[in-house]
XYZ file of C-alpha atoms in Angstrom:
426
model
C 59.624 35.492 28.003
C 62.651 36.647 28.100
C 64.206 38.918 30.229
C 67.593 41.081 29.663
C 66.976 44.452 30.892
C 66.004 45.758 34.594
C 66.365 48.653 36.357
C 65.952 48.361 40.332
C 66.400 50.365 43.648
C 69.185 48.489 46.328
C 69.471 50.227 50.061
C 72.366 48.842 52.393
C 72.031 49.195 55.745
C 72.127 51.889 57.969
C 74.457 51.655 60.899
C 73.506 50.939 64.912
C 73.626 54.532 67.437
C 76.076 54.107 69.746
C 74.811 53.597 73.112
C 74.664 56.454 75.869
C 75.196 54.687 79.513
C 76.789 54.440 82.387
C 78.440 51.752 84.624
C 76.421 51.305 87.752
C 77.425 48.310 90.225
C 76.930 48.229 93.949
C 80.695 49.294 95.495
C 81.361 51.489 92.286
C 79.574 54.911 92.402
C 81.271 56.585 89.156
C 82.206 53.478 87.045
C 82.529 56.220 83.756
C 80.580 55.590 80.640
C 80.522 52.714 79.098
C 78.027 52.355 76.061
C 78.947 50.022 73.730
C 79.127 50.859 69.797
C 76.276 50.481 67.281
C 76.633 47.377 64.637
C 77.014 48.229 61.387
C 74.454 48.080 58.108
C 74.353 44.854 56.160
C 75.839 45.433 52.373
C 74.396 44.845 48.748
C 76.204 42.193 47.516
C 75.543 40.514 43.546
C 76.656 37.552 42.847
C 76.907 35.297 39.692
C 74.480 32.150 40.356
C 75.299 30.375 36.629
C 71.707 28.641 37.130
C 69.727 31.446 36.010
C 69.421 32.621 32.377
C 67.335 35.782 32.539
C 66.481 38.578 34.490
C 62.924 37.310 34.804
C 62.425 37.641 38.572
C 63.818 41.768 38.815
C 60.607 41.630 36.775
C 58.560 41.666 40.034
C 61.303 42.965 42.326
C 62.424 46.514 41.798
C 63.858 46.914 45.767
C 66.354 45.930 47.405
C 67.913 46.352 51.420
C 69.756 44.955 53.045
C 69.635 44.312 57.588
C 69.779 48.042 59.690
C 72.230 47.474 63.054
C 71.631 46.842 65.917
C 72.158 50.488 68.486
C 74.919 49.459 71.010
C 74.117 48.927 74.924
C 75.483 48.916 78.231
C 78.361 47.666 79.344
C 79.716 48.240 75.814
C 77.706 45.500 74.943
C 78.357 46.309 70.532
C 74.799 45.403 68.273
C 74.378 43.081 65.888
C 75.358 43.681 62.649
C 72.912 44.149 59.878
C 72.497 41.106 57.426
C 74.089 41.620 54.354
C 71.845 41.083 51.226
C 72.593 38.853 48.293
C 71.275 39.392 44.452
C 72.065 36.170 42.297
C 72.400 37.485 38.523
C 72.963 35.404 35.340
C 76.205 34.835 33.876
C 77.560 38.214 32.444
C 75.041 40.707 33.631
C 76.336 43.913 34.018
C 75.828 46.498 36.772
C 75.305 50.425 35.940
C 74.622 53.101 37.780
C 71.110 54.298 36.474
C 71.746 57.953 36.646
C 74.960 57.608 34.555
C 74.208 54.491 32.789
C 78.318 53.860 33.702
C 79.811 50.800 34.213
C 79.684 49.824 37.982
C 80.628 46.109 37.519
C 80.385 43.210 35.103
C 78.965 40.047 36.950
C 80.950 37.573 34.273
C 83.228 35.849 37.423
C 81.144 33.041 39.363
C 83.982 33.186 41.521
C 83.789 36.527 42.329
C 81.501 38.730 44.172
C 80.986 42.467 44.210
C 79.715 44.864 46.906
C 77.467 47.512 44.955
C 76.039 49.188 48.135
C 77.888 49.443 51.607
C 76.652 49.103 54.590
C 76.854 52.182 57.149
C 79.727 52.083 60.017
C 77.430 51.520 63.375
C 77.951 54.582 65.508
C 80.671 54.812 68.581
C 79.168 54.611 72.657
C 79.999 57.580 74.472
C 83.016 55.203 76.323
C 84.775 56.124 72.979
C 84.655 59.483 74.076
C 86.300 59.567 77.697
C 89.006 61.598 78.166
C 91.301 62.712 81.037
C 89.778 65.766 80.529
C 86.182 64.730 80.248
C 85.184 62.249 82.169
C 81.829 61.590 81.588
C 80.676 62.531 77.877
C 77.330 62.855 77.473
C 77.219 62.175 73.924
C 77.207 59.162 71.397
C 78.326 58.793 67.768
C 75.034 57.996 65.280
C 75.927 55.228 62.892
C 76.062 55.855 59.058
C 73.477 55.957 56.534
C 74.134 52.887 54.181
C 75.258 53.478 50.662
C 71.559 53.350 48.169
C 71.635 54.147 44.601
C 69.225 53.335 41.703
C 71.547 50.697 39.082
C 70.439 48.425 35.100
C 71.044 44.758 35.176
C 71.503 44.514 31.208
C 72.733 40.564 30.420
C 74.893 40.470 27.690
C 75.591 36.217 27.564
C 79.160 34.736 27.565
C 80.007 32.575 24.246
C 82.623 32.136 22.008
C 80.200 31.684 18.714
C 77.445 33.608 18.070
C 75.039 31.735 15.636
C 73.062 34.894 13.616
C 71.403 34.948 10.653
C 67.432 35.689 8.887
C 64.422 33.603 11.288
C 63.713 30.010 10.251
C 67.091 29.636 8.963
C 68.618 26.715 11.016
C 70.348 27.752 13.635
C 68.490 26.369 16.285
C 68.378 23.166 14.983
C 72.472 23.504 14.410
C 72.878 24.193 17.867
C 70.591 21.270 18.888
C 72.722 18.893 17.009
C 76.182 20.238 18.170
C 75.142 20.591 22.489
C 73.181 19.406 24.618
C 70.499 22.643 24.394
C 67.857 22.171 23.604
C 66.134 25.274 22.167
C 62.522 24.950 20.808
C 62.168 23.713 16.954
C 59.359 24.441 14.461
C 58.912 24.976 10.413
C 57.412 28.988 11.630
C 59.563 32.421 11.610
C 60.555 33.527 15.342
C 60.186 29.813 16.634
C 63.351 31.438 19.101
C 61.977 34.046 21.390
C 65.160 33.754 24.069
C 68.795 33.032 23.372
C 69.627 30.130 23.792
C 73.535 28.630 24.550
C 75.603 25.249 24.532
C 78.664 24.148 24.952
C 80.187 22.314 22.086
C 82.602 19.291 23.018
C 84.840 18.133 20.773
C 86.802 15.411 22.740
C 90.098 16.154 24.028
C 89.333 19.053 25.955
C 88.697 21.159 22.955
C 85.201 22.867 23.670
C 83.751 26.180 22.932
C 80.787 28.273 23.967
C 77.836 28.457 21.320
C 75.147 30.853 21.353
C 71.803 31.343 19.515
C 70.489 34.126 19.076
C 67.229 34.875 18.189
C 66.129 35.711 14.633
C 67.511 39.036 13.496
C 65.290 40.913 10.656
C 66.007 43.837 9.308
C 65.463 47.783 11.316
C 66.517 45.181 14.010
C 69.810 48.148 14.704
C 66.757 50.747 15.137
C 65.027 48.256 17.543
C 62.281 47.147 15.067
C 60.658 44.045 16.588
C 62.986 42.773 19.447
C 65.638 43.757 18.030
C 68.138 45.952 20.706
C 66.924 42.878 22.928
C 69.294 40.308 21.127
C 71.669 42.322 19.283
C 73.295 42.801 22.878
C 74.244 39.794 22.784
C 76.547 39.421 19.477
C 78.610 42.402 21.696
C 80.634 40.032 24.150
C 80.900 36.572 21.286
C 84.394 36.138 19.293
C 83.669 34.732 16.254
C 80.014 34.427 14.275
C 78.356 31.774 12.829
C 76.474 33.082 9.568
C 74.046 30.903 8.676
C 72.223 31.482 5.569
C 69.371 29.385 4.165
C 71.041 28.693 0.736
C 67.782 25.818 -0.195
C 65.718 28.500 -2.035
C 62.402 27.368 -0.506
C 61.102 30.277 0.778
C 62.400 32.135 -2.590
C 64.752 34.272 -1.361
C 67.724 35.537 -2.499
C 70.887 34.343 -0.124
C 73.294 37.195 -0.828
C 70.211 39.797 0.046
C 69.627 38.545 3.595
C 73.188 38.198 3.923
C 74.332 41.648 3.085
C 70.637 42.879 5.376
C 72.356 40.946 8.382
C 75.485 42.559 8.419
C 74.478 45.776 8.264
C 72.282 45.753 11.129
C 74.927 44.522 12.803
C 76.878 47.172 11.856
C 74.225 49.372 12.434
C 73.781 48.408 15.843
C 78.118 48.482 16.436
C 80.400 49.039 13.986
C 82.773 47.575 15.773
C 80.174 44.239 15.089
C 81.083 45.366 11.220
C 85.287 43.665 11.940
C 84.185 40.404 14.448
C 85.531 37.330 12.017
C 82.657 35.032 10.649
C 82.420 31.980 8.807
C 79.745 31.883 6.319
C 77.764 28.421 6.579
C 75.355 27.454 3.851
C 72.566 25.258 5.416
C 69.336 23.343 4.581
C 72.475 21.476 1.560
C 70.116 18.961 1.311
C 67.228 20.491 -0.163
C 68.778 22.386 -2.769
C 65.618 23.177 -5.067
C 68.514 25.809 -7.405
C 71.818 24.596 -7.611
C 72.569 28.215 -9.388
C 71.479 30.169 -6.360
C 73.252 28.309 -4.290
C 76.541 28.706 -6.913
C 76.120 32.128 -6.937
C 75.929 32.576 -3.487
C 78.811 30.714 -3.465
C 81.273 32.608 -5.569
C 79.930 36.183 -4.637
C 81.356 35.006 -1.037
C 84.453 33.481 -2.597
C 85.173 36.922 -4.355
C 83.889 38.892 -0.562
C 87.002 36.510 0.669
C 84.447 34.633 2.393
C 85.233 30.684 2.746
C 81.567 28.977 2.657
C 81.649 25.423 5.503
C 78.023 23.717 3.330
C 76.233 22.167 5.815
C 72.890 20.562 6.448
C 71.396 21.073 10.532
C 69.178 18.541 10.132
C 70.552 15.524 8.657
C 73.859 16.198 10.299
C 76.305 16.676 6.947
C 79.184 18.381 7.594
C 78.484 19.780 10.574
C 81.545 17.940 12.719
C 83.469 19.530 10.124
C 81.958 22.888 10.796
C 82.298 22.608 14.322
C 86.311 21.276 13.604
C 86.674 24.690 11.738
C 84.958 26.831 14.484
C 87.532 25.617 16.792
C 90.352 26.290 15.320
C 89.613 29.761 14.424
C 88.790 30.154 17.825
C 92.433 29.605 18.792
C 93.934 32.347 16.564
C 90.770 34.680 18.593
C 91.737 37.113 21.589
C 89.471 36.149 24.576
C 85.720 37.543 25.555
C 85.487 40.756 26.242
C 84.608 41.736 29.964
C 84.231 45.138 30.963
C 85.850 47.152 32.847
C 84.231 49.520 35.177
C 83.665 52.925 34.759
C 82.361 53.838 37.838
C 84.930 53.045 41.074
C 83.021 52.466 44.206
C 85.408 52.233 46.252
C 86.691 56.098 45.678
C 83.423 57.201 45.699
C 83.312 55.703 48.987
C 86.438 56.724 50.742
C 87.767 59.751 48.807
C 85.764 63.336 48.386
C 87.377 65.514 45.861
C 88.792 68.210 47.723
C 91.413 65.566 50.709
C 89.835 66.944 52.833
C 86.890 64.708 53.992
C 84.809 67.930 53.165
C 83.546 69.560 50.190
C 81.662 73.241 50.643
C 79.348 74.655 47.684
C 77.214 78.098 48.318
C 73.415 77.980 47.053
C 72.015 81.748 47.313
C 72.427 82.402 51.205
C 72.900 78.804 52.315
C 76.266 77.389 52.704
C 76.096 73.107 51.838
C 78.554 70.775 52.799
C 79.258 67.668 52.000
C 81.656 64.791 51.934
C 81.789 61.318 54.166
C 83.991 62.645 57.089
C 81.646 65.793 57.317
C 78.372 63.844 57.197
C 79.509 61.066 59.377
C 80.486 63.890 62.327
C 77.604 65.722 61.714
C 75.110 62.400 62.152
C 76.875 62.632 65.397
C 76.038 65.743 66.823
C 72.895 65.792 69.490
C 72.186 69.688 69.872
C 70.324 69.159 73.333
C 73.429 68.412 74.817
C 76.197 70.753 74.968
C 79.202 68.558 75.494
C 78.484 66.656 72.483
C 77.803 70.124 70.307
C 80.996 71.361 71.663
C 82.757 68.137 70.138
C 80.743 68.846 67.204
C 82.489 72.740 66.413
C 85.579 71.404 67.970
C 86.176 68.708 64.821
C 84.554 71.841 62.191
C 87.062 74.116 63.653
C 90.346 71.629 64.101
C 89.503 70.270 60.559
C 89.500 73.919 58.586
C 85.940 74.178 58.033
C 85.102 76.983 59.834
C 88.051 78.439 58.472
C 86.521 77.908 54.698
C 83.365 78.912 55.759
C 84.829 82.656 56.469
C 87.004 82.834 53.683
C 83.459 81.742 51.947
C 82.547 85.227 53.106
C 79.574 83.689 55.127
C 77.670 85.398 57.770
C 76.567 85.337 61.033
C 72.876 83.866 60.523
C 73.421 82.439 57.297
C 72.212 78.485 57.464
C 74.987 75.622 56.459
C 72.986 72.343 55.819
C 74.984 69.047 55.657
C 73.125 66.362 54.713
C 69.570 66.136 56.304
C 71.362 69.027 59.236
C 70.166 72.622 59.322
C 71.803 74.947 61.255
C 72.193 79.075 61.828
C 75.987 79.683 61.630
C 77.052 81.042 64.494
C 81.211 82.528 65.825
């Protein structure tokens, strides 16, 4: 079973909490605070593994979580950082945000890992809060939550050339004759149930990657058969080799077959209509009706297509076809790499307001969101007066209280910051 789309949930590790601790040694009766910081949570990292060719593994495991940071300890000991989790995906995998369907990353470069969910920072220990005025802070910061999100993985093969055409026209045979790929080949329809990749090596450092796209049928663009699963792999190809059976053995009209395939490509993605094609008239060694073959060649010439006649089974003209393919590729731009549509770095560190927080009202509740405010909210210990005082001063100094008052908040109304909810008192 070939799997080229999967939905998974990823969770980065939470940061460890800072410690509340005091230096206690003989002859040091008032050693002061020495609580260490919590460790950072592990991140979720995506890595291209060129040995993987499908998303099959993600059918069985749908949740991935990185390690949580350890809490800090006395004597300013920092908690151990949580372990990162590395998720291996095939080359050419798009990572999309499940909610918006926007592209987060195109995993096409084997040398470039991408952090899709960043671990939370560890909280500060109470040693960080000691000042000349506040010499014995009895509070520390909690670690920040790690990022989490549901993502859709979508594999779009990276190939210079795509072999398209009806089932059983000889695409797999052509691939096996020109590369080291070993696709399953037999004389019945839909032998190929998954795309196959191979490298065509013409010598003198001339090579290109070719993909056998499984048989497209009428209605494929609407999802008939395995249409959508296979058509998406043509999107990155720079050149199409449109293989047509001109032998007449099955009584098919090669012109009609050619038109049906092109209509399906166009219906799936209008840009494919303009994708350069080389028309390959295959099975020339067993032509049953010369008139059918000649009519096909003439029609293609009228439409501006040059026809290369080959026999993939015997190897006739196959090298000539590959040489022509290489020459055409030199005229074309490189393989498409999709640009991210979601700036996850901006999501992490920049709030739309530029203040570090945003406030919106839902009936009588005021909900405050943003990276800075949530970090401060997670750090407060409400049963400790010093911690509560630090929290209140932070809100006043940053302008949060002033903004709440300007929005009409009244004493006793609810304020929510993340999971924290309290009554407003001023």
